[in-house]
Amino acid sequence: MLTLHTADLVVPVSSPPIPHGAVVVDGETIVAVGSLEEMGSAHPSAEVTMWEGTLVPGLVNAHTHLQYTSFTEVGAGRHASYVHWSEAFVQEYDLRRGEDWAVTARAGVEQGLRAGVTAYGDVVTDVEAMTALPESGVAGVAYFEIIGVPFDRWEEEVKERVTAILTSTPTSEVFRVGLSPHTPYTVDEPVLIDAADLARRLGVRLHVHLAEVDSEDAYYRTGTGPLVERITMRVGRPWTVVARGGSGMGAAEYARECGLLGSDSHMAHGVYLDREGRDILDRSGTYVALCPRSNLTVGADPPPIADYLRENRRIAVGTDSLGSSQSLDLLEDVSLLAELAAKGGYTEPDLEDRLLHVATMGGAAALGLDHVIGSLEPGKRADFAVFAVGSVAELVNEGGGNCVGTVTAGSLR
Ligand SMILES: [Zn+2]
């Protein structure tokens, strides 16, 4: 049966906004998008749902950890530095060992749905959360995380376990699995290289945190800085790159040399990348999920969004987890990006249109799912959200908290 959703403004993202627009859905799939007048006469038998406000493609949260939805106390305030934050986070994680991570991850999806988010790049530390996305009827990629694994343990047992998880998790056209070596400083170099190789052999996507911390560069380049002490203390010995006095390479170059970049990969943060670093990502086809609220929470700087926009980079947006952010309402991060872009001197009139693109198509492309989600087009999955705002500018600048309805695969949530 056909349903026709009409709203004051329909923004397909892949084509210009349509005042008094309509989206026609057959089951789970969009079959037509146009003006209400055209769509109504072409599909007279469709059941009509009328919305007040602006209808856009479902938002894509390109970097989060849904299983940490219960970590709100750690994510509530600002921390003095990344090391302070990371100590608070690890303490919370230790306290919550044994928590039902499938339940917390699904609770995260529910919060996202209320904010118009219908797809995720979700990092999964505990396997119980691996299927939270399909179980909740949303799209995305679940990236199984490896962190703090020395090469001997990787070879002896972890690699086999990771392979089993990645090959046994049921996937679909809108749900894929991937592998996330946490960062190039929390995973030893030989493991990074072998993990990237494993992901490619299994045909799954890759995802790392990169250039989130200001001292990362010193760590990779010269094997020095505050991260060295922290990691060495936790691991019990300096890791390969530190033991040999650094790689001489900055964050992006080092990640590339370890095999972590590519069009089958996307990374989170990208705060501390200069133009050369951003060029390296670009040439490799790697998307960056910017998470500005999380950066401020962990005591870092905000991402250089004005540069990313001016240089036309491949970018997406993420909330990160509730362990480092105040909500899973993606538009709060989008609004902050708009504010930061203006502060950074990006004054083009296309700012809001571009940021909506980043939060939809950008995220879909970062996850390798832009052929099925990210815009309102015939053949794509009927994932969309309606907000009580009158324009794209209003949506981007003050859309947070204003979602009035979310639809995934044609069903109202
Ligand atoms: Zn993260």
XYZ file of C-alpha atoms and ligand atoms in Angstrom:
414
model
C 0.000 0.000 0.000
C 1.198 3.515 -0.809
C 1.480 6.252 1.780
C 2.026 9.908 1.007
C 3.758 12.102 3.584
C 3.335 15.809 3.009
C 4.900 18.735 4.883
C 5.159 22.525 4.562
C 8.689 22.051 3.298
C 10.277 18.855 1.986
C 14.082 18.883 1.659
C 15.349 15.896 -0.362
C 19.001 17.107 0.078
C 19.916 15.521 -3.276
C 17.692 18.105 -5.024
C 16.282 21.570 -4.141
C 13.756 22.020 -1.284
C 10.075 21.685 -2.233
C 7.497 23.958 -0.554
C 4.284 21.948 0.067
C 6.192 18.846 -0.906
C 5.400 15.163 -0.613
C 7.194 11.850 -0.318
C 5.416 8.745 -1.597
C 6.343 5.485 0.110
C 5.641 1.910 -0.919
C 6.266 -0.347 2.074
C 9.836 0.413 3.187
C 10.910 2.324 0.099
C 10.524 5.818 -1.341
C 8.906 5.656 -4.776
C 8.448 9.353 -5.611
C 9.244 12.842 -4.305
C 7.708 16.089 -5.575
C 5.104 18.739 -4.933
C 1.933 17.751 -3.087
C -0.097 18.695 -6.137
C 1.858 16.438 -8.500
C 2.211 13.565 -6.075
C -1.436 13.718 -5.017
C -2.718 13.471 -8.570
C -0.184 10.802 -9.584
C -1.026 8.643 -6.540
C -4.705 9.336 -5.723
C -5.174 6.128 -3.729
C -2.224 6.742 -1.367
C -3.018 7.123 2.313
C -2.048 10.682 3.275
C -0.126 11.731 6.397
C 0.076 15.498 6.863
C 2.994 16.978 8.791
C 3.533 20.510 10.012
C 7.100 21.694 9.561
C 10.114 20.620 7.547
C 10.655 17.037 6.376
C 14.237 15.948 5.761
C 16.095 12.654 5.258
C 16.777 10.795 8.507
C 19.895 12.207 10.158
C 23.063 10.114 10.284
C 25.060 10.068 13.513
C 28.394 9.050 12.018
C 30.247 8.508 15.280
C 28.864 7.307 18.578
C 29.136 4.501 21.121
C 25.503 3.671 21.871
C 26.373 1.164 24.607
C 27.615 4.070 26.756
C 24.192 5.716 26.859
C 24.177 5.251 30.654
C 27.467 7.190 31.115
C 25.683 10.529 31.404
C 27.564 11.661 34.513
C 30.922 11.529 32.722
C 29.526 13.298 29.669
C 27.666 16.022 31.573
C 30.461 18.432 32.352
C 33.670 19.771 30.900
C 36.896 18.006 31.767
C 40.220 19.817 32.208
C 42.051 17.669 29.660
C 41.700 14.510 27.608
C 43.753 12.563 30.158
C 41.423 13.707 32.993
C 38.389 12.760 30.944
C 39.817 9.403 29.988
C 40.518 8.575 33.655
C 36.902 9.430 34.560
C 35.639 7.371 31.648
C 37.713 4.277 32.478
C 36.568 4.498 36.106
C 32.925 4.583 34.995
C 33.465 1.656 32.629
C 35.059 -0.397 35.411
C 32.112 0.375 37.697
C 29.622 -0.690 35.054
C 31.221 -3.982 33.988
C 28.421 -6.487 33.585
C 25.862 -3.888 32.542
C 23.450 -5.128 29.864
C 25.071 -3.365 26.894
C 22.367 -4.470 24.463
C 19.804 -2.634 26.604
C 21.871 0.565 26.938
C 22.629 0.592 23.196
C 18.952 0.216 22.302
C 18.105 3.019 24.745
C 20.555 5.187 22.795
C 18.771 4.405 19.533
C 15.449 5.407 21.130
C 16.928 8.783 22.161
C 18.283 9.276 18.650
C 14.946 8.454 17.042
C 13.301 11.186 19.112
C 15.839 13.588 17.581
C 15.340 12.437 13.964
C 18.423 10.186 13.776
C 17.849 7.038 11.709
C 21.389 5.746 11.059
C 24.581 5.304 13.046
C 28.263 4.678 12.892
C 28.326 2.817 16.200
C 31.501 1.666 17.922
C 30.876 -1.527 19.895
C 33.267 -2.435 22.725
C 31.226 -5.315 24.135
C 29.816 -7.799 21.665
C 26.372 -7.809 23.314
C 25.717 -4.410 21.661
C 26.683 -5.619 18.178
C 23.129 -6.091 16.889
C 21.423 -3.151 18.620
C 20.999 -1.258 15.324
C 19.083 -3.897 13.328
C 17.162 -4.946 16.451
C 16.000 -1.337 16.757
C 15.131 -1.057 13.063
C 17.718 1.593 12.231
C 20.457 1.588 9.609
C 24.196 1.858 10.030
C 27.476 0.135 10.669
C 28.440 -1.545 13.963
C 32.212 -1.328 14.317
C 33.628 -3.900 16.703
C 36.375 -2.203 18.703
C 39.849 -3.404 19.600
C 41.785 -1.510 22.241
C 44.904 -2.176 24.315
C 45.695 -5.475 22.595
C 49.370 -6.496 22.335
C 50.419 -8.386 19.210
C 50.960 -11.761 20.931
C 47.408 -11.747 22.339
C 46.055 -10.572 18.995
C 47.734 -13.516 17.272
C 46.860 -16.046 19.958
C 43.173 -15.348 20.454
C 41.789 -11.870 19.729
C 42.087 -12.013 15.956
C 40.150 -15.271 15.805
C 37.451 -13.931 18.107
C 37.121 -10.682 16.129
C 36.910 -12.651 12.875
C 34.152 -14.830 14.322
C 32.164 -11.771 15.459
C 32.510 -9.993 12.125
C 31.615 -13.035 10.040
C 28.725 -14.310 12.188
C 26.802 -11.057 12.730
C 23.885 -11.024 10.263
C 24.034 -8.018 7.918
C 21.612 -6.495 5.428
C 21.467 -3.831 2.747
C 21.242 -1.130 5.444
C 23.219 -2.754 8.245
C 26.901 -3.608 7.935
C 29.664 -4.519 10.329
C 33.129 -3.054 10.596
C 36.309 -3.102 12.634
C 37.476 -0.227 14.812
C 41.018 -0.210 16.121
C 40.280 2.421 18.823
C 43.150 4.788 17.958
C 46.674 4.379 16.534
C 48.051 5.080 20.038
C 45.889 2.618 22.042
C 46.500 -0.287 19.639
C 50.056 -1.454 18.970
C 51.400 -0.896 15.472
C 51.649 -4.540 14.303
C 48.035 -5.059 15.459
C 46.889 -1.927 13.596
C 48.480 -3.131 10.380
C 47.120 -6.664 10.698
C 43.647 -5.425 11.730
C 43.426 -3.176 8.663
C 44.466 -6.136 6.536
C 41.894 -8.389 8.231
C 39.087 -5.861 7.597
C 39.954 -5.777 3.903
C 40.119 -9.560 3.626
C 36.698 -9.836 5.279
C 35.300 -6.969 3.196
C 34.198 -4.965 6.248
C 34.625 -1.253 6.931
C 37.212 0.428 9.153
C 36.913 3.247 11.657
C 39.400 4.925 14.035
C 39.514 7.897 16.375
C 42.206 10.190 14.970
C 43.625 13.617 15.816
C 41.221 14.000 18.757
C 43.990 14.822 21.242
C 46.565 17.593 20.806
C 49.475 15.424 21.939
C 48.739 12.633 19.443
C 51.024 14.126 16.855
C 54.040 14.098 19.212
C 53.234 10.499 20.101
C 53.366 9.295 16.485
C 56.087 11.650 15.294
C 58.683 11.443 18.071
C 57.290 8.969 20.605
C 56.995 11.706 23.235
C 54.323 13.680 25.117
C 51.714 13.025 27.824
C 50.012 10.166 25.974
C 53.218 8.115 26.123
C 53.204 7.984 29.924
C 49.512 7.167 30.103
C 49.595 4.391 27.513
C 52.868 2.913 28.791
C 51.438 2.855 32.309
C 48.288 1.042 31.171
C 50.039 -1.402 28.860
C 53.092 -2.022 31.045
C 55.677 -1.226 28.352
C 56.150 1.317 25.564
C 54.521 0.276 22.334
C 56.389 -0.255 19.070
C 56.210 3.277 17.695
C 57.331 4.798 21.018
C 60.093 2.215 21.580
C 61.672 3.126 18.262
C 61.510 6.872 19.004
C 58.525 7.720 16.847
C 57.672 7.295 13.183
C 58.572 10.794 11.991
C 54.988 11.053 10.711
C 52.000 13.111 11.801
C 48.614 11.566 12.684
C 47.126 11.314 9.190
C 50.311 10.067 7.554
C 50.900 7.504 10.299
C 47.299 6.244 10.018
C 47.709 5.940 6.261
C 50.984 4.013 6.615
C 49.264 1.583 9.000
C 46.592 0.975 6.337
C 43.787 2.675 8.258
C 42.642 5.158 5.607
C 40.661 4.639 2.427
C 37.230 4.910 0.864
C 36.257 1.847 2.932
C 37.150 3.702 6.150
C 36.090 6.787 8.049
C 37.580 8.413 11.097
C 36.224 10.368 14.042
C 37.276 13.852 15.198
C 40.048 15.235 12.949
C 40.518 18.209 15.287
C 44.307 18.421 15.186
C 44.964 18.066 11.471
C 46.654 20.787 9.479
C 46.126 21.305 5.788
C 48.611 18.598 4.893
C 46.865 16.133 7.212
C 43.487 16.989 5.711
C 44.988 16.542 2.227
C 46.160 13.046 3.156
C 42.653 12.062 4.235
C 41.176 13.577 1.134
C 43.513 11.809 -1.264
C 42.731 8.491 0.401
C 38.959 9.086 0.150
C 38.495 9.016 3.932
C 35.544 10.789 5.551
C 35.841 12.520 8.933
C 32.995 12.500 11.474
C 33.286 15.780 13.378
C 32.021 15.650 16.989
C 32.351 19.222 18.302
C 30.411 18.919 21.578
C 32.435 15.870 22.543
C 35.705 17.673 21.762
C 34.784 20.497 24.144
C 33.631 18.039 26.834
C 36.977 16.209 26.875
C 38.941 19.448 27.136
C 40.045 19.541 23.487
C 39.630 22.280 20.904
C 36.734 22.351 18.452
C 37.356 21.022 14.910
C 38.456 23.504 12.196
C 35.081 23.324 10.454
C 35.573 26.533 8.454
C 38.695 25.019 6.875
C 36.967 21.716 6.207
C 34.154 23.582 4.436
C 36.398 25.965 2.487
C 38.541 23.056 1.331
C 35.489 21.004 0.363
C 36.497 17.995 2.436
C 34.573 14.778 2.973
C 32.889 15.387 6.323
C 30.097 13.944 8.447
C 28.929 14.688 11.992
C 28.611 12.606 15.136
C 27.586 13.116 18.741
C 30.118 10.633 20.139
C 28.773 8.831 23.239
C 26.939 10.152 26.277
C 30.243 9.561 28.058
C 31.539 12.687 26.317
C 28.438 14.575 25.214
C 25.225 15.858 26.717
C 22.732 14.294 24.314
C 22.345 12.117 21.225
C 20.505 14.981 19.489
C 22.694 15.317 16.394
C 21.316 18.745 15.490
C 22.922 20.168 18.644
C 26.285 19.310 17.095
C 25.173 20.652 13.723
C 24.200 23.999 15.333
C 27.555 24.160 17.061
C 29.308 23.493 13.749
C 27.361 26.388 12.193
C 28.439 28.668 15.022
C 32.077 27.535 14.787
C 32.089 27.922 10.996
C 30.925 31.522 11.301
C 33.528 32.195 13.995
C 36.159 30.653 11.722
C 35.227 33.107 8.965
C 33.068 30.887 6.745
C 30.488 33.429 5.613
C 29.101 31.838 2.435
C 25.288 31.816 2.181
C 25.344 28.051 1.537
C 26.476 27.267 5.110
C 23.181 25.781 6.327
C 22.520 23.792 3.153
C 25.999 22.338 3.335
C 25.681 21.409 6.995
C 22.368 19.622 6.384
C 24.124 17.735 3.584
C 26.942 16.848 6.013
C 24.422 15.508 8.583
C 22.610 13.327 6.018
C 24.479 12.443 2.809
C 27.858 13.085 4.417
C 27.141 10.556 7.139
C 25.631 8.056 4.710
C 28.745 8.254 2.509
C 31.057 7.944 5.540
C 29.329 4.644 6.324
C 29.346 3.448 2.706
C 25.526 3.449 2.723
C 24.811 6.478 0.519
C 23.222 4.256 -2.142
C 20.395 3.327 0.275
C 20.043 6.200 2.779
C 20.978 9.881 3.214
C 18.556 11.598 0.828
C 14.933 11.460 -0.291
C 15.103 9.719 -3.652
C 13.080 6.984 -5.333
C 14.593 3.590 -4.499
C 16.099 4.670 -1.178
C 14.835 3.444 2.164
C 11.987 5.566 3.555
C 13.944 7.030 6.488
C 13.015 10.613 7.286
C 12.228 13.045 10.085
C 10.036 16.094 10.520
C 11.000 19.147 12.550
C 8.869 22.051 13.790
C 10.902 24.614 11.854
C 10.174 26.657 8.737
C 13.466 26.512 6.833
C 16.803 24.719 6.461
C 18.533 27.661 8.154
C 16.237 27.345 11.156
C 16.728 23.575 11.208
C 20.502 23.851 11.229
C 20.703 26.721 13.713
C 17.991 25.703 16.166
C 16.617 22.304 15.137
C 17.798 20.556 18.304
C 14.838 19.428 20.440
C 12.373 20.203 17.630
C 11.810 16.799 16.041
C 8.078 16.031 15.798
C 8.196 12.697 13.998
C 10.614 10.071 12.722
C 9.981 7.376 10.137
C 12.260 4.418 9.446
C 11.645 1.960 6.603
C 8.245 3.586 6.099
C 7.066 3.118 9.694
C 6.371 5.865 12.194
C 8.576 5.441 15.297
Zn 34.316 8.052 20.156
